[in-house]
């Protein structure tokens, strides 16, 4: 089974990149599960209020991946071009940077949703689940529920 993880990697991807990918992918799971399954628990509040080291660690991984991707890039990325951005994300370091950005910001938005829902005395489980799995869908649902009283409450 040890070779299975390596087979899933793009050719030439170092094991350290795979480890970083795994850390990024799974580091936020306890936070999401706590916010979704036990939103009013003191343990959840304790955990969420201590997320700064996670965000700091993710920002270090992001920074290293982004700088490495930029140094290895054959061409400058034109963010106005889908084709150019797609080519950039073919590079494992760029993909790791993008994934880390996604995970970090979704968790930040999720913790904001969790805090707002607690302050407003409402449930945000579905919004949190969707934010975790599909970012803007959950954020949009939460925003709509706040503006349309009684909708999906």
mmCIF file with all atom_site columns, N, CA and C in Angstrom, residues 70-122:
data_model
loop_
_atom_site.group_PDB
_atom_site.id
_atom_site.type_symbol
_atom_site.label_atom_id
_atom_site.label_alt_id
_atom_site.label_comp_id
_atom_site.label_asym_id
_atom_site.label_entity_id
_atom_site.label_seq_id
_atom_site.pdbx_PDB_ins_code
_atom_site.Cartn_x
_atom_site.Cartn_y
_atom_site.Cartn_z
_atom_site.occupancy
_atom_site.B_iso_or_equiv
_atom_site.pdbx_formal_charge
_atom_site.auth_seq_id
_atom_site.auth_comp_id
_atom_site.auth_asym_id
_atom_site.auth_atom_id
_atom_site.pdbx_PDB_model_num
ATOM 1   N N  . UNK A 1 70  ? 6.508   29.996 -8.664  1.00 0.00 ? 70  UNK A N  1
ATOM 2   C CA . UNK A 1 70  ? 6.917   31.160 -9.460  1.00 0.00 ? 70  UNK A CA 1
ATOM 3   C C  . UNK A 1 70  ? 8.343   30.994 -9.981  1.00 0.00 ? 70  UNK A C  1
ATOM 4   N N  . UNK A 1 71  ? 9.214   30.437 -9.149  1.00 0.00 ? 71  UNK A N  1
ATOM 5   C CA . UNK A 1 71  ? 10.610  30.239 -9.560  1.00 0.00 ? 71  UNK A CA 1
ATOM 6   C C  . UNK A 1 71  ? 10.732  29.196 -10.670 1.00 0.00 ? 71  UNK A C  1
ATOM 7   N N  . UNK A 1 72  ? 9.859   28.200 -10.669 1.00 0.00 ? 72  UNK A N  1
ATOM 8   C CA . UNK A 1 72  ? 9.914   27.124 -11.664 1.00 0.00 ? 72  UNK A CA 1
ATOM 9   C C  . UNK A 1 72  ? 9.132   27.440 -12.941 1.00 0.00 ? 72  UNK A C  1
ATOM 10  N N  . UNK A 1 73  ? 8.325   28.484 -12.901 1.00 0.00 ? 73  UNK A N  1
ATOM 11  C CA . UNK A 1 73  ? 7.425   28.777 -14.027 1.00 0.00 ? 73  UNK A CA 1
ATOM 12  C C  . UNK A 1 73  ? 8.197   29.084 -15.304 1.00 0.00 ? 73  UNK A C  1
ATOM 13  N N  . UNK A 1 74  ? 7.721   28.506 -16.398 1.00 0.00 ? 74  UNK A N  1
ATOM 14  C CA . UNK A 1 74  ? 8.314   28.762 -17.713 1.00 0.00 ? 74  UNK A CA 1
ATOM 15  C C  . UNK A 1 74  ? 7.798   30.067 -18.311 1.00 0.00 ? 74  UNK A C  1
ATOM 16  N N  . UNK A 1 75  ? 6.619   30.477 -17.872 1.00 0.00 ? 75  UNK A N  1
ATOM 17  C CA . UNK A 1 75  ? 6.017   31.697 -18.407 1.00 0.00 ? 75  UNK A CA 1
ATOM 18  C C  . UNK A 1 75  ? 5.309   32.436 -17.284 1.00 0.00 ? 75  UNK A C  1
ATOM 19  N N  . UNK A 1 76  ? 5.123   33.698 -17.483 1.00 0.00 ? 76  UNK A N  1
ATOM 20  C CA . UNK A 1 76  ? 4.393   34.512 -16.524 1.00 0.00 ? 76  UNK A CA 1
ATOM 21  C C  . UNK A 1 76  ? 2.897   34.199 -16.661 1.00 0.00 ? 76  UNK A C  1
ATOM 22  N N  . UNK A 1 77  ? 2.210   34.078 -15.533 1.00 0.00 ? 77  UNK A N  1
ATOM 23  C CA . UNK A 1 77  ? 0.787   33.737 -15.574 1.00 0.00 ? 77  UNK A CA 1
ATOM 24  C C  . UNK A 1 77  ? -0.025  34.985 -15.900 1.00 0.00 ? 77  UNK A C  1
ATOM 25  N N  . UNK A 1 78  ? -0.884  34.854 -16.893 1.00 0.00 ? 78  UNK A N  1
ATOM 26  C CA . UNK A 1 78  ? -1.825  35.911 -17.253 1.00 0.00 ? 78  UNK A CA 1
ATOM 27  C C  . UNK A 1 78  ? -3.157  35.533 -16.605 1.00 0.00 ? 78  UNK A C  1
ATOM 28  N N  . UNK A 1 79  ? -3.486  36.190 -15.484 1.00 0.00 ? 79  UNK A N  1
ATOM 29  C CA . UNK A 1 79  ? -4.690  35.826 -14.743 1.00 0.00 ? 79  UNK A CA 1
ATOM 30  C C  . UNK A 1 79  ? -5.977  36.206 -15.469 1.00 0.00 ? 79  UNK A C  1
ATOM 31  N N  . UNK A 1 80  ? -5.864  36.903 -16.585 1.00 0.00 ? 80  UNK A N  1
ATOM 32  C CA . UNK A 1 80  ? -7.022  37.192 -17.423 1.00 0.00 ? 80  UNK A CA 1
ATOM 33  C C  . UNK A 1 80  ? -7.271  36.117 -18.466 1.00 0.00 ? 80  UNK A C  1
ATOM 34  N N  . UNK A 1 81  ? -6.417  35.102 -18.468 1.00 0.00 ? 81  UNK A N  1
ATOM 35  C CA . UNK A 1 81  ? -6.518  34.028 -19.460 1.00 0.00 ? 81  UNK A CA 1
ATOM 36  C C  . UNK A 1 81  ? -6.715  32.681 -18.775 1.00 0.00 ? 81  UNK A C  1
ATOM 37  N N  . UNK A 1 82  ? -7.835  32.040 -19.056 1.00 0.00 ? 82  UNK A N  1
ATOM 38  C CA . UNK A 1 82  ? -8.101  30.717 -18.499 1.00 0.00 ? 82  UNK A CA 1
ATOM 39  C C  . UNK A 1 82  ? -7.017  29.736 -18.908 1.00 0.00 ? 82  UNK A C  1
ATOM 40  N N  . UNK A 1 83  ? -6.585  29.788 -20.146 1.00 0.00 ? 83  UNK A N  1
ATOM 41  C CA . UNK A 1 83  ? -5.556  28.863 -20.631 1.00 0.00 ? 83  UNK A CA 1
ATOM 42  C C  . UNK A 1 83  ? -4.240  29.055 -19.874 1.00 0.00 ? 83  UNK A C  1
ATOM 43  N N  . UNK A 1 84  ? -3.857  30.297 -19.621 1.00 0.00 ? 84  UNK A N  1
ATOM 44  C CA . UNK A 1 84  ? -2.610  30.575 -18.909 1.00 0.00 ? 84  UNK A CA 1
ATOM 45  C C  . UNK A 1 84  ? -2.673  30.079 -17.465 1.00 0.00 ? 84  UNK A C  1
ATOM 46  N N  . UNK A 1 85  ? -3.782  30.338 -16.793 1.00 0.00 ? 85  UNK A N  1
ATOM 47  C CA . UNK A 1 85  ? -3.940  29.876 -15.407 1.00 0.00 ? 85  UNK A CA 1
ATOM 48  C C  . UNK A 1 85  ? -3.985  28.352 -15.372 1.00 0.00 ? 85  UNK A C  1
ATOM 49  N N  . UNK A 1 86  ? -4.657  27.735 -16.326 1.00 0.00 ? 86  UNK A N  1
ATOM 50  C CA . UNK A 1 86  ? -4.709  26.264 -16.397 1.00 0.00 ? 86  UNK A CA 1
ATOM 51  C C  . UNK A 1 86  ? -3.316  25.672 -16.568 1.00 0.00 ? 86  UNK A C  1
ATOM 52  N N  . UNK A 1 87  ? -2.508  26.278 -17.414 1.00 0.00 ? 87  UNK A N  1
ATOM 53  C CA . UNK A 1 87  ? -1.129  25.796 -17.591 1.00 0.00 ? 87  UNK A CA 1
ATOM 54  C C  . UNK A 1 87  ? -0.339  25.931 -16.292 1.00 0.00 ? 87  UNK A C  1
ATOM 55  N N  . UNK A 1 88  ? -0.522  27.031 -15.591 1.00 0.00 ? 88  UNK A N  1
ATOM 56  C CA . UNK A 1 88  ? 0.202   27.238 -14.327 1.00 0.00 ? 88  UNK A CA 1
ATOM 57  C C  . UNK A 1 88  ? -0.158  26.162 -13.314 1.00 0.00 ? 88  UNK A C  1
ATOM 58  N N  . UNK A 1 89  ? -1.433  25.794 -13.253 1.00 0.00 ? 89  UNK A N  1
ATOM 59  C CA . UNK A 1 89  ? -1.870  24.798 -12.274 1.00 0.00 ? 89  UNK A CA 1
ATOM 60  C C  . UNK A 1 89  ? -1.476  23.367 -12.650 1.00 0.00 ? 89  UNK A C  1
ATOM 61  N N  . UNK A 1 90  ? -0.838  23.183 -13.784 1.00 0.00 ? 90  UNK A N  1
ATOM 62  C CA . UNK A 1 90  ? -0.291  21.865 -14.123 1.00 0.00 ? 90  UNK A CA 1
ATOM 63  C C  . UNK A 1 90  ? 0.947   21.570 -13.279 1.00 0.00 ? 90  UNK A C  1
ATOM 64  N N  . UNK A 1 91  ? 1.518   22.595 -12.709 1.00 0.00 ? 91  UNK A N  1
ATOM 65  C CA . UNK A 1 91  ? 2.705   22.464 -11.872 1.00 0.00 ? 91  UNK A CA 1
ATOM 66  C C  . UNK A 1 91  ? 2.264   22.117 -10.443 1.00 0.00 ? 91  UNK A C  1
ATOM 67  N N  . UNK A 1 92  ? 2.786   21.027 -9.841  1.00 0.00 ? 92  UNK A N  1
ATOM 68  C CA . UNK A 1 92  ? 2.349   20.616 -8.504  1.00 0.00 ? 92  UNK A CA 1
ATOM 69  C C  . UNK A 1 92  ? 2.470   21.715 -7.444  1.00 0.00 ? 92  UNK A C  1
ATOM 70  N N  . UNK A 1 93  ? 3.517   22.516 -7.495  1.00 0.00 ? 93  UNK A N  1
ATOM 71  C CA . UNK A 1 93  ? 3.682   23.575 -6.497  1.00 0.00 ? 93  UNK A CA 1
ATOM 72  C C  . UNK A 1 93  ? 2.589   24.633 -6.621  1.00 0.00 ? 93  UNK A C  1
ATOM 73  N N  . UNK A 1 94  ? 2.206   24.954 -7.843  1.00 0.00 ? 94  UNK A N  1
ATOM 74  C CA . UNK A 1 94  ? 1.130   25.922 -8.052  1.00 0.00 ? 94  UNK A CA 1
ATOM 75  C C  . UNK A 1 94  ? -0.203  25.341 -7.586  1.00 0.00 ? 94  UNK A C  1
ATOM 76  N N  . UNK A 1 95  ? -0.420  24.065 -7.859  1.00 0.00 ? 95  UNK A N  1
ATOM 77  C CA . UNK A 1 95  ? -1.654  23.420 -7.413  1.00 0.00 ? 95  UNK A CA 1
ATOM 78  C C  . UNK A 1 95  ? -1.722  23.391 -5.890  1.00 0.00 ? 95  UNK A C  1
ATOM 79  N N  . UNK A 1 96  ? -0.593  23.091 -5.238  1.00 0.00 ? 96  UNK A N  1
ATOM 80  C CA . UNK A 1 96  ? -0.547  23.096 -3.770  1.00 0.00 ? 96  UNK A CA 1
ATOM 81  C C  . UNK A 1 96  ? -0.838  24.496 -3.235  1.00 0.00 ? 96  UNK A C  1
ATOM 82  N N  . UNK A 1 97  ? -0.267  25.519 -3.853  1.00 0.00 ? 97  UNK A N  1
ATOM 83  C CA . UNK A 1 97  ? -0.532  26.895 -3.418  1.00 0.00 ? 97  UNK A CA 1
ATOM 84  C C  . UNK A 1 97  ? -2.019  27.225 -3.569  1.00 0.00 ? 97  UNK A C  1
ATOM 85  N N  . UNK A 1 98  ? -2.601  26.876 -4.707  1.00 0.00 ? 98  UNK A N  1
ATOM 86  C CA . UNK A 1 98  ? -4.022  27.140 -4.929  1.00 0.00 ? 98  UNK A CA 1
ATOM 87  C C  . UNK A 1 98  ? -4.919  26.398 -3.951  1.00 0.00 ? 98  UNK A C  1
ATOM 88  N N  . UNK A 1 99  ? -4.606  25.135 -3.700  1.00 0.00 ? 99  UNK A N  1
ATOM 89  C CA . UNK A 1 99  ? -5.392  24.317 -2.771  1.00 0.00 ? 99  UNK A CA 1
ATOM 90  C C  . UNK A 1 99  ? -5.287  24.874 -1.356  1.00 0.00 ? 99  UNK A C  1
ATOM 91  N N  . UNK A 1 100 ? -4.083  25.285 -0.959  1.00 0.00 ? 100 UNK A N  1
ATOM 92  C CA . UNK A 1 100 ? -3.880  25.844 0.377   1.00 0.00 ? 100 UNK A CA 1
ATOM 93  C C  . UNK A 1 100 ? -4.666  27.143 0.524   1.00 0.00 ? 100 UNK A C  1
ATOM 94  N N  . UNK A 1 101 ? -4.664  27.957 -0.513  1.00 0.00 ? 101 UNK A N  1
ATOM 95  C CA . UNK A 1 101 ? -5.440  29.199 -0.523  1.00 0.00 ? 101 UNK A CA 1
ATOM 96  C C  . UNK A 1 101 ? -6.921  28.879 -0.318  1.00 0.00 ? 101 UNK A C  1
ATOM 97  N N  . UNK A 1 102 ? -7.411  27.919 -1.056  1.00 0.00 ? 102 UNK A N  1
ATOM 98  C CA . UNK A 1 102 ? -8.814  27.497 -0.988  1.00 0.00 ? 102 UNK A CA 1
ATOM 99  C C  . UNK A 1 102 ? -9.178  27.017 0.423   1.00 0.00 ? 102 UNK A C  1
ATOM 100 N N  . UNK A 1 103 ? -8.383  26.105 0.967   1.00 0.00 ? 103 UNK A N  1
ATOM 101 C CA . UNK A 1 103 ? -8.657  25.536 2.290   1.00 0.00 ? 103 UNK A CA 1
ATOM 102 C C  . UNK A 1 103 ? -8.628  26.627 3.359   1.00 0.00 ? 103 UNK A C  1
ATOM 103 N N  . UNK A 1 104 ? -7.620  27.497 3.302   1.00 0.00 ? 104 UNK A N  1
ATOM 104 C CA . UNK A 1 104 ? -7.456  28.550 4.308   1.00 0.00 ? 104 UNK A CA 1
ATOM 105 C C  . UNK A 1 104 ? -8.619  29.529 4.284   1.00 0.00 ? 104 UNK A C  1
ATOM 106 N N  . UNK A 1 105 ? -8.979  29.999 3.108   1.00 0.00 ? 105 UNK A N  1
ATOM 107 C CA . UNK A 1 105 ? -10.057 30.981 3.029   1.00 0.00 ? 105 UNK A CA 1
ATOM 108 C C  . UNK A 1 105 ? -11.418 30.373 3.337   1.00 0.00 ? 105 UNK A C  1
ATOM 109 N N  . UNK A 1 106 ? -11.659 29.156 2.914   1.00 0.00 ? 106 UNK A N  1
ATOM 110 C CA . UNK A 1 106 ? -12.932 28.524 3.259   1.00 0.00 ? 106 UNK A CA 1
ATOM 111 C C  . UNK A 1 106 ? -13.067 28.365 4.769   1.00 0.00 ? 106 UNK A C  1
ATOM 112 N N  . UNK A 1 107 ? -11.991 27.991 5.448   1.00 0.00 ? 107 UNK A N  1
ATOM 113 C CA . UNK A 1 107 ? -12.056 27.857 6.906   1.00 0.00 ? 107 UNK A CA 1
ATOM 114 C C  . UNK A 1 107 ? -12.272 29.216 7.565   1.00 0.00 ? 107 UNK A C  1
ATOM 115 N N  . UNK A 1 108 ? -11.636 30.244 7.063   1.00 0.00 ? 108 UNK A N  1
ATOM 116 C CA . UNK A 1 108 ? -11.835 31.585 7.604   1.00 0.00 ? 108 UNK A CA 1
ATOM 117 C C  . UNK A 1 108 ? -13.291 32.019 7.434   1.00 0.00 ? 108 UNK A C  1
ATOM 118 N N  . UNK A 1 109 ? -13.849 31.806 6.251   1.00 0.00 ? 109 UNK A N  1
ATOM 119 C CA . UNK A 1 109 ? -15.253 32.148 6.001   1.00 0.00 ? 109 UNK A CA 1
ATOM 120 C C  . UNK A 1 109 ? -16.168 31.279 6.866   1.00 0.00 ? 109 UNK A C  1
ATOM 121 N N  . UNK A 1 110 ? -15.845 29.992 6.977   1.00 0.00 ? 110 UNK A N  1
ATOM 122 C CA . UNK A 1 110 ? -16.646 29.102 7.815   1.00 0.00 ? 110 UNK A CA 1
ATOM 123 C C  . UNK A 1 110 ? -16.665 29.537 9.268   1.00 0.00 ? 110 UNK A C  1
ATOM 124 N N  . UNK A 1 111 ? -15.524 29.961 9.792   1.00 0.00 ? 111 UNK A N  1
ATOM 125 C CA . UNK A 1 111 ? -15.496 30.403 11.192  1.00 0.00 ? 111 UNK A CA 1
ATOM 126 C C  . UNK A 1 111 ? -16.290 31.698 11.363  1.00 0.00 ? 111 UNK A C  1
ATOM 127 N N  . UNK A 1 112 ? -16.285 32.556 10.348  1.00 0.00 ? 112 UNK A N  1
ATOM 128 C CA . UNK A 1 112 ? -17.115 33.764 10.402  1.00 0.00 ? 112 UNK A CA 1
ATOM 129 C C  . UNK A 1 112 ? -18.596 33.384 10.414  1.00 0.00 ? 112 UNK A C  1
ATOM 130 N N  . UNK A 1 113 ? -18.996 32.468 9.534   1.00 0.00 ? 113 UNK A N  1
ATOM 131 C CA . UNK A 1 113 ? -20.390 32.006 9.500   1.00 0.00 ? 113 UNK A CA 1
ATOM 132 C C  . UNK A 1 113 ? -20.774 31.426 10.855  1.00 0.00 ? 113 UNK A C  1
ATOM 133 N N  . UNK A 1 114 ? -19.911 30.596 11.421  1.00 0.00 ? 114 UNK A N  1
ATOM 134 C CA . UNK A 1 114 ? -20.175 29.966 12.721  1.00 0.00 ? 114 UNK A CA 1
ATOM 135 C C  . UNK A 1 114 ? -20.393 31.035 13.795  1.00 0.00 ? 114 UNK A C  1
ATOM 136 N N  . UNK A 1 115 ? -19.517 32.046 13.837  1.00 0.00 ? 115 UNK A N  1
ATOM 137 C CA . UNK A 1 115 ? -19.643 33.115 14.842  1.00 0.00 ? 115 UNK A CA 1
ATOM 138 C C  . UNK A 1 115 ? -20.934 33.914 14.645  1.00 0.00 ? 115 UNK A C  1
ATOM 139 N N  . UNK A 1 116 ? -21.234 34.262 13.396  1.00 0.00 ? 116 UNK A N  1
ATOM 140 C CA . UNK A 1 116 ? -22.447 35.025 13.108  1.00 0.00 ? 116 UNK A CA 1
ATOM 141 C C  . UNK A 1 116 ? -23.694 34.240 13.500  1.00 0.00 ? 116 UNK A C  1
ATOM 142 N N  . UNK A 1 117 ? -23.719 32.965 13.163  1.00 0.00 ? 117 UNK A N  1
ATOM 143 C CA . UNK A 1 117 ? -24.889 32.133 13.487  1.00 0.00 ? 117 UNK A CA 1
ATOM 144 C C  . UNK A 1 117 ? -25.082 32.041 14.993  1.00 0.00 ? 117 UNK A C  1
ATOM 145 N N  . UNK A 1 118 ? -23.993 31.874 15.732  1.00 0.00 ? 118 UNK A N  1
ATOM 146 C CA . UNK A 1 118 ? -24.101 31.834 17.197  1.00 0.00 ? 118 UNK A CA 1
ATOM 147 C C  . UNK A 1 118 ? -24.645 33.154 17.729  1.00 0.00 ? 118 UNK A C  1
ATOM 148 N N  . UNK A 1 119 ? -24.110 34.254 17.246  1.00 0.00 ? 119 UNK A N  1
ATOM 149 C CA . UNK A 1 119 ? -24.540 35.575 17.713  1.00 0.00 ? 119 UNK A CA 1
ATOM 150 C C  . UNK A 1 119 ? -26.005 35.840 17.384  1.00 0.00 ? 119 UNK A C  1
ATOM 151 N N  . UNK A 1 120 ? -26.472 35.303 16.270  1.00 0.00 ? 120 UNK A N  1
ATOM 152 C CA . UNK A 1 120 ? -27.855 35.517 15.834  1.00 0.00 ? 120 UNK A CA 1
ATOM 153 C C  . UNK A 1 120 ? -28.805 34.443 16.347  1.00 0.00 ? 120 UNK A C  1
ATOM 154 N N  . UNK A 1 121 ? -28.269 33.435 17.027  1.00 0.00 ? 121 UNK A N  1
ATOM 155 C CA . UNK A 1 121 ? -29.106 32.370 17.572  1.00 0.00 ? 121 UNK A CA 1
ATOM 156 C C  . UNK A 1 121 ? -29.737 31.480 16.519  1.00 0.00 ? 121 UNK A C  1
ATOM 157 N N  . UNK A 1 122 ? -29.034 31.263 15.430  1.00 0.00 ? 122 UNK A N  1
ATOM 158 C CA . UNK A 1 122 ? -29.582 30.426 14.363  1.00 0.00 ? 122 UNK A CA 1
ATOM 159 C C  . UNK A 1 122 ? -28.641 29.270 14.056  1.00 0.00 ? 122 UNK A C  1
#
